[in-house]
Amino acid sequence: MLTSYLLSFSLSFGNKSLAHHLAVMKELVHRDKNRPSVVMWSVANEPASALPQAGHYFKTLIASTKAMDPTRPVTFVTDTDYETDKGVQYTDVICVNSYFSWYHDSGHLEIIQLQLANQFENWYKKYQKPIIQSEYGADTIAGLHSDPPVMFTEEYQRAVMQEYFKMFDEKRKDYLIGELIWNFADFMTAQSVTRVDGNKKGIFTRQRQPKMAAFILRDRYWKLANEARNISQRYNGYQ
């Protein structure tokens, strides 16, 4: 089972896959290069970038993308450990997904900041590149409450976000340049023992009704937007 699993990933980094991937990126850049909302190109999401073949694969793919558009940074989103990832060295920005206190150390809110700090420091120490937290979050059943917070409650989702925010605010003084929560809204998935009627990591329900976390995130984004506006005004001589 493990052998066939690794073989399938190895084949995905083969010449046939690379040729197709290069063609896809060429189409993407050609289509969207003049869109001002595109700030960087991402060539993959959570690939098996610890495999030896990933190094050459992403070196080639990222170089090709940068040649087509030298004006924008190029990245891919990783969930691989910093010690074993073979592709991040070729990116301009490190995008990392992690779900501390959810998939890792489930229920332990008290160690989120420690784990997150270690994650950021390890990546930055090794590569000296700006970092984006490209996914974080927790599944939440709308209307389910508990004090103290427990997993799947609205209070737990809020607490996870607040713990992440504390470390985000610390590290954005140095090298953290972005944060992206997963997810905007709940969505259906295949049935499994890990899903309760789909993926419930949304800050809104499938009917677009807000959970408690939506208001926490709104307040944070307003704060960040106002800080950015004030900085811009100072640099442009308005203050």
XYZ file of N, CA, C and O in Angstrom, residues 32-132:
404
model
N -4.066 35.738 -17.526
C -4.299 36.621 -16.376
C -3.189 37.626 -16.092
O -3.274 38.365 -15.115
N -2.165 37.695 -16.927
C -1.006 38.536 -16.604
C -1.333 40.021 -16.529
O -0.630 40.786 -15.864
N -2.390 40.469 -17.191
C -2.747 41.890 -17.173
C -3.816 42.234 -16.146
O -4.314 43.359 -16.125
N -4.151 41.275 -15.302
C -5.146 41.532 -14.248
C -4.449 42.123 -13.020
O -3.580 41.482 -12.434
N -4.822 43.343 -12.608
C -4.133 43.981 -11.479
C -4.348 43.269 -10.154
O -3.585 43.479 -9.211
N -5.375 42.425 -10.065
C -5.632 41.704 -8.815
C -4.670 40.538 -8.607
O -4.604 39.979 -7.506
N -3.933 40.152 -9.636
C -2.960 39.055 -9.518
C -1.653 39.619 -8.977
O -0.967 40.374 -9.659
N -1.323 39.262 -7.745
C -0.111 39.810 -7.120
C 1.067 38.843 -7.179
O 2.218 39.250 -7.055
N 0.791 37.544 -7.337
C 1.862 36.563 -7.510
C 1.267 35.311 -8.129
O 0.043 35.120 -8.125
N 2.143 34.465 -8.666
C 1.718 33.196 -9.250
C 2.007 32.058 -8.283
O 3.090 31.981 -7.727
N 1.017 31.173 -8.105
C 1.222 29.959 -7.323
C 1.118 28.765 -8.254
O 0.135 28.627 -8.990
N 2.120 27.909 -8.245
C 2.181 26.810 -9.211
C 1.642 25.488 -8.661
O 1.493 24.525 -9.434
N 1.343 25.414 -7.363
C 0.840 24.155 -6.803
C 0.281 24.386 -5.409
O 0.603 25.377 -4.749
N -0.550 23.444 -4.965
C -1.090 23.464 -3.606
C -0.838 22.122 -2.932
O -1.306 21.084 -3.411
N -0.075 22.156 -1.853
C 0.226 20.981 -1.042
C 0.726 19.789 -1.860
O 0.201 18.677 -1.756
N 1.747 19.995 -2.687
C 2.325 18.853 -3.411
C 3.179 17.999 -2.480
O 3.507 18.411 -1.369
N 3.550 16.833 -2.959
C 4.434 15.941 -2.188
C 5.875 16.413 -2.371
O 6.726 15.715 -2.935
N 6.165 17.595 -1.869
C 7.439 18.261 -2.155
C 8.605 17.759 -1.321
O 9.705 18.301 -1.405
N 8.386 16.712 -0.537
C 9.508 16.082 0.167
C 10.175 15.013 -0.691
O 11.280 14.570 -0.373
N 9.534 14.607 -1.778
C 10.117 13.595 -2.649
C 11.328 14.155 -3.394
O 11.338 15.335 -3.770
N 12.348 13.353 -3.626
C 13.560 13.841 -4.302
C 13.277 14.471 -5.665
O 13.909 15.453 -6.052
N 12.289 13.928 -6.392
C 11.988 14.428 -7.730
C 11.417 15.845 -7.705
O 11.423 16.540 -8.726
N 10.924 16.277 -6.553
C 10.275 17.585 -6.461
C 11.248 18.734 -6.690
O 10.854 19.807 -7.158
N 12.511 18.536 -6.361
C 13.486 19.609 -6.513
C 13.620 20.070 -7.953
O 13.414 21.242 -8.277
N 13.966 19.150 -8.842
C 14.109 19.483 -10.263
C 12.783 19.962 -10.844
O 12.751 20.904 -11.659
N 11.709 19.311 -10.436
C 10.380 19.635 -10.964
C 10.034 21.100 -10.703
O 9.689 21.852 -11.629
N 10.144 21.533 -9.453
C 9.746 22.898 -9.124
C 10.785 23.933 -9.561
O 10.422 25.072 -9.865
N 12.031 23.549 -9.610
C 13.045 24.455 -10.153
C 12.715 24.805 -11.602
O 12.753 25.982 -12.003
N 12.363 23.794 -12.380
C 12.024 23.996 -13.788
C 10.732 24.777 -13.952
O 10.644 25.728 -14.740
N 9.718 24.387 -13.195
C 8.401 25.009 -13.312
C 8.422 26.480 -12.898
O 7.859 27.347 -13.573
N 9.084 26.771 -11.802
C 9.134 28.146 -11.301
C 9.986 29.025 -12.215
O 9.635 30.173 -12.501
N 11.092 28.495 -12.718
C 11.928 29.267 -13.641
C 11.153 29.616 -14.902
O 11.256 30.738 -15.426
N 10.372 28.682 -15.415
C 9.568 28.926 -16.608
C 8.515 29.995 -16.354
O 8.308 30.896 -17.185
N 7.872 29.923 -15.205
C 6.835 30.901 -14.864
C 7.431 32.297 -14.717
O 6.861 33.291 -15.200
N 8.580 32.397 -14.061
C 9.236 33.692 -13.885
C 9.707 34.270 -15.214
O 9.696 35.490 -15.415
N 10.120 33.409 -16.134
C 10.541 33.890 -17.447
C 9.371 34.492 -18.218
O 9.539 35.466 -18.962
N 8.183 33.921 -18.044
C 6.997 34.446 -18.723
C 6.523 35.760 -18.120
O 5.954 36.602 -18.804
N 6.740 35.922 -16.806
C 6.331 37.157 -16.130
C 7.350 37.480 -15.045
O 7.201 37.067 -13.894
N 8.393 38.234 -15.382
C 9.432 38.564 -14.387
C 9.009 39.652 -13.409
O 9.781 39.999 -12.515
N 7.784 40.164 -13.540
C 7.333 41.268 -12.686
C 6.666 40.798 -11.403
O 6.466 41.605 -10.491
N 6.311 39.518 -11.325
C 5.580 39.025 -10.153
C 6.353 37.915 -9.448
O 7.035 37.112 -10.097
N 6.213 37.823 -8.123
C 6.801 36.689 -7.396
C 6.105 35.385 -7.781
O 4.954 35.385 -8.234
N 6.788 34.279 -7.566
C 6.230 32.950 -7.814
C 6.368 32.121 -6.542
O 7.395 32.173 -5.858
N 5.333 31.354 -6.226
C 5.330 30.546 -5.010
C 4.587 29.246 -5.263
O 4.075 29.005 -6.353
N 4.546 28.378 -4.281
C 3.556 27.310 -4.203
C 3.244 27.104 -2.730
O 4.007 27.524 -1.847
N 2.112 26.484 -2.448
C 1.663 26.311 -1.068
C 2.113 24.950 -0.556
O 1.817 23.919 -1.165
N 2.831 24.950 0.560
C 3.372 23.708 1.100
C 2.754 23.353 2.448
O 2.395 24.233 3.235
N 2.620 22.059 2.677
C 2.320 21.562 4.024
C 3.374 20.541 4.442
O 3.164 19.736 5.345
N 4.519 20.607 3.771
C 5.649 19.728 4.058
C 6.559 20.374 5.099
O 6.654 21.590 5.175
N 7.216 19.572 5.889
C 8.121 20.084 6.907
C 9.283 20.848 6.272
O 9.780 20.469 5.202
N 9.726 21.887 6.954
C 10.791 22.740 6.412
C 12.099 21.976 6.182
O 12.900 22.336 5.315
N 12.326 20.918 6.928
C 13.573 20.159 6.808
C 13.604 19.270 5.574
O 14.683 18.930 5.077
N 12.434 18.889 5.072
C 12.394 17.904 3.985
C 11.878 18.460 2.666
O 11.981 17.788 1.642
N 11.323 19.675 2.672
C 10.763 20.248 1.444
C 11.881 20.507 0.427
O 12.883 21.142 0.736
N 11.680 20.030 -0.811
C 12.698 20.167 -1.863
C 12.394 21.303 -2.840
O 13.231 21.633 -3.680
N 11.215 21.919 -2.752
C 10.822 22.897 -3.748
C 10.802 24.336 -3.296
O 10.969 25.256 -4.111
N 10.601 24.584 -2.012
C 10.444 25.952 -1.509
C 11.680 26.808 -1.783
O 11.574 28.031 -1.954
N 12.837 26.191 -1.858
C 14.076 26.959 -2.102
C 14.008 27.759 -3.399
O 14.722 28.757 -3.556
N 13.149 27.384 -4.324
C 13.058 28.069 -5.616
C 11.958 29.129 -5.657
O 11.826 29.839 -6.658
N 11.187 29.255 -4.613
C 10.096 30.231 -4.579
C 10.612 31.598 -4.118
O 11.695 31.716 -3.546
N 9.791 32.624 -4.365
C 10.103 33.968 -3.875
C 9.461 34.224 -2.513
O 9.966 35.016 -1.717
N 8.331 33.588 -2.269
C 7.582 33.737 -1.021
C 7.218 32.346 -0.524
O 6.817 31.482 -1.314
N 7.343 32.121 0.775
C 6.972 30.837 1.369
C 5.512 30.902 1.807
O 5.139 31.737 2.623
N 4.697 30.018 1.243
C 3.293 29.899 1.650
C 3.112 28.556 2.350
O 3.372 27.505 1.755
N 2.666 28.599 3.598
C 2.595 27.377 4.393
C 1.203 27.197 4.995
O 0.603 28.149 5.492
N 0.697 25.966 4.926
C -0.573 25.595 5.540
C -0.313 24.815 6.825
O 0.531 23.916 6.838
N -1.036 25.160 7.893
C -0.911 24.387 9.135
C -2.176 24.550 9.964
O -2.801 25.615 9.950
N -2.532 23.484 10.666
C -3.760 23.466 11.466
C -3.439 23.009 12.891
O -3.881 21.950 13.332
N -2.684 23.827 13.594
C -2.338 23.506 14.969
C -3.581 23.532 15.850
O -4.437 24.405 15.715
N -3.660 22.570 16.737
C -4.787 22.309 17.654
C -5.999 21.726 16.930
O -7.037 21.504 17.538
N -5.843 21.427 15.634
C -6.924 20.734 14.927
C -6.414 19.369 14.450
O -6.638 18.372 15.117
N -5.702 19.327 13.338
C -5.127 18.056 12.899
C -3.913 17.676 13.731
O -3.558 16.502 13.820
N -3.247 18.680 14.308
C -2.085 18.443 15.171
C -2.436 18.843 16.598
O -2.935 19.941 16.826
N -2.200 17.957 17.559
C -2.487 18.243 18.976
C -3.907 18.748 19.153
O -4.156 19.814 19.723
N -4.831 17.959 18.661
C -6.246 18.342 18.653
C -6.728 18.742 20.040
O -6.495 18.042 21.031
N -7.381 19.898 20.099
C -7.973 20.367 21.339
C -7.058 21.177 22.225
O -7.513 21.744 23.219
N -5.771 21.276 21.877
C -4.799 21.958 22.735
C -4.538 23.382 22.234
O -3.544 23.657 21.566
N -5.417 24.266 22.599
C -5.282 25.667 22.206
C -4.032 26.307 22.791
O -3.466 27.235 22.209
N -3.599 25.809 23.942
C -2.537 26.468 24.688
C -1.165 26.374 24.010
O -0.244 27.110 24.373
N -1.013 25.508 23.008
C 0.301 25.373 22.381
C 0.332 25.916 20.949
O 1.338 25.771 20.256
N -0.750 26.559 20.514
C -0.777 27.109 19.152
C 0.351 28.115 18.945
O 1.088 28.050 17.952
N 0.496 29.051 19.866
C 1.497 30.096 19.671
C 2.914 29.526 19.626
O 3.739 29.963 18.812
N 3.201 28.559 20.467
C 4.526 27.937 20.472
C 4.792 27.220 19.156
O 5.864 27.368 18.556
N 3.824 26.437 18.702
C 4.005 25.695 17.458
C 4.126 26.633 16.262
O 4.942 26.427 15.364
N 3.308 27.675 16.254
C 3.324 28.618 15.145
C 4.643 29.394 15.112
O 5.220 29.614 14.046
N 5.121 29.792 16.286
C 6.401 30.502 16.359
C 7.532 29.622 15.835
O 8.395 30.077 15.075
N 7.527 28.345 16.234
C 8.559 27.424 15.749
C 8.480 27.254 14.236
O 9.508 27.218 13.542
N 7.254 27.135 13.728
C 7.073 26.993 12.286
C 7.673 28.179 11.539
O 8.480 28.011 10.610
N 7.303 29.383 11.934
C 7.788 30.577 11.246
C 9.300 30.729 11.357
O 9.984 31.010 10.373
N 9.804 30.538 12.559
C 11.240 30.735 12.769
C 12.061 29.715 11.993
O 13.116 30.045 11.437
N 11.601 28.477 11.935
C 12.337 27.445 11.205
C 12.385 27.741 9.708
O 13.442 27.626 9.075
N 11.249 28.113 9.141
C 11.228 28.433 7.712
C 12.085 29.661 7.413
O 12.857 29.669 6.447
N 11.942 30.687 8.244
C 12.672 31.922 7.946
C 14.182 31.753 8.163
O 14.988 32.267 7.387
N 14.549 31.041 9.198
C 15.969 30.824 9.469
C 16.641 30.091 8.312
O 17.789 30.385 7.950
N 15.922 29.162 7.703
C 16.516 28.353 6.633
C 16.578 29.094 5.302
O 17.554 28.970 4.558
N 15.523 29.914 5.005
C 15.440 30.476 3.658
C 15.484 32.006 3.600
O 15.685 32.561 2.514
N 15.260 32.693 4.710
C 15.307 34.160 4.717
C 14.382 34.761 3.650
O 14.755 35.662 2.900
N 13.157 34.268 3.604
C 12.168 34.748 2.636
C 10.888 35.153 3.358
O 10.591 34.637 4.438
N 10.129 36.092 2.761
C 8.835 36.449 3.368
C 7.906 35.245 3.402
O 7.985 34.358 2.547
N 7.014 35.236 4.404
C 6.140 34.095 4.643
C 4.681 34.532 4.644
O 4.339 35.593 5.178
N 3.833 33.698 4.067
C 2.378 33.854 4.155
C 1.801 32.606 4.819
O 2.129 31.485 4.418
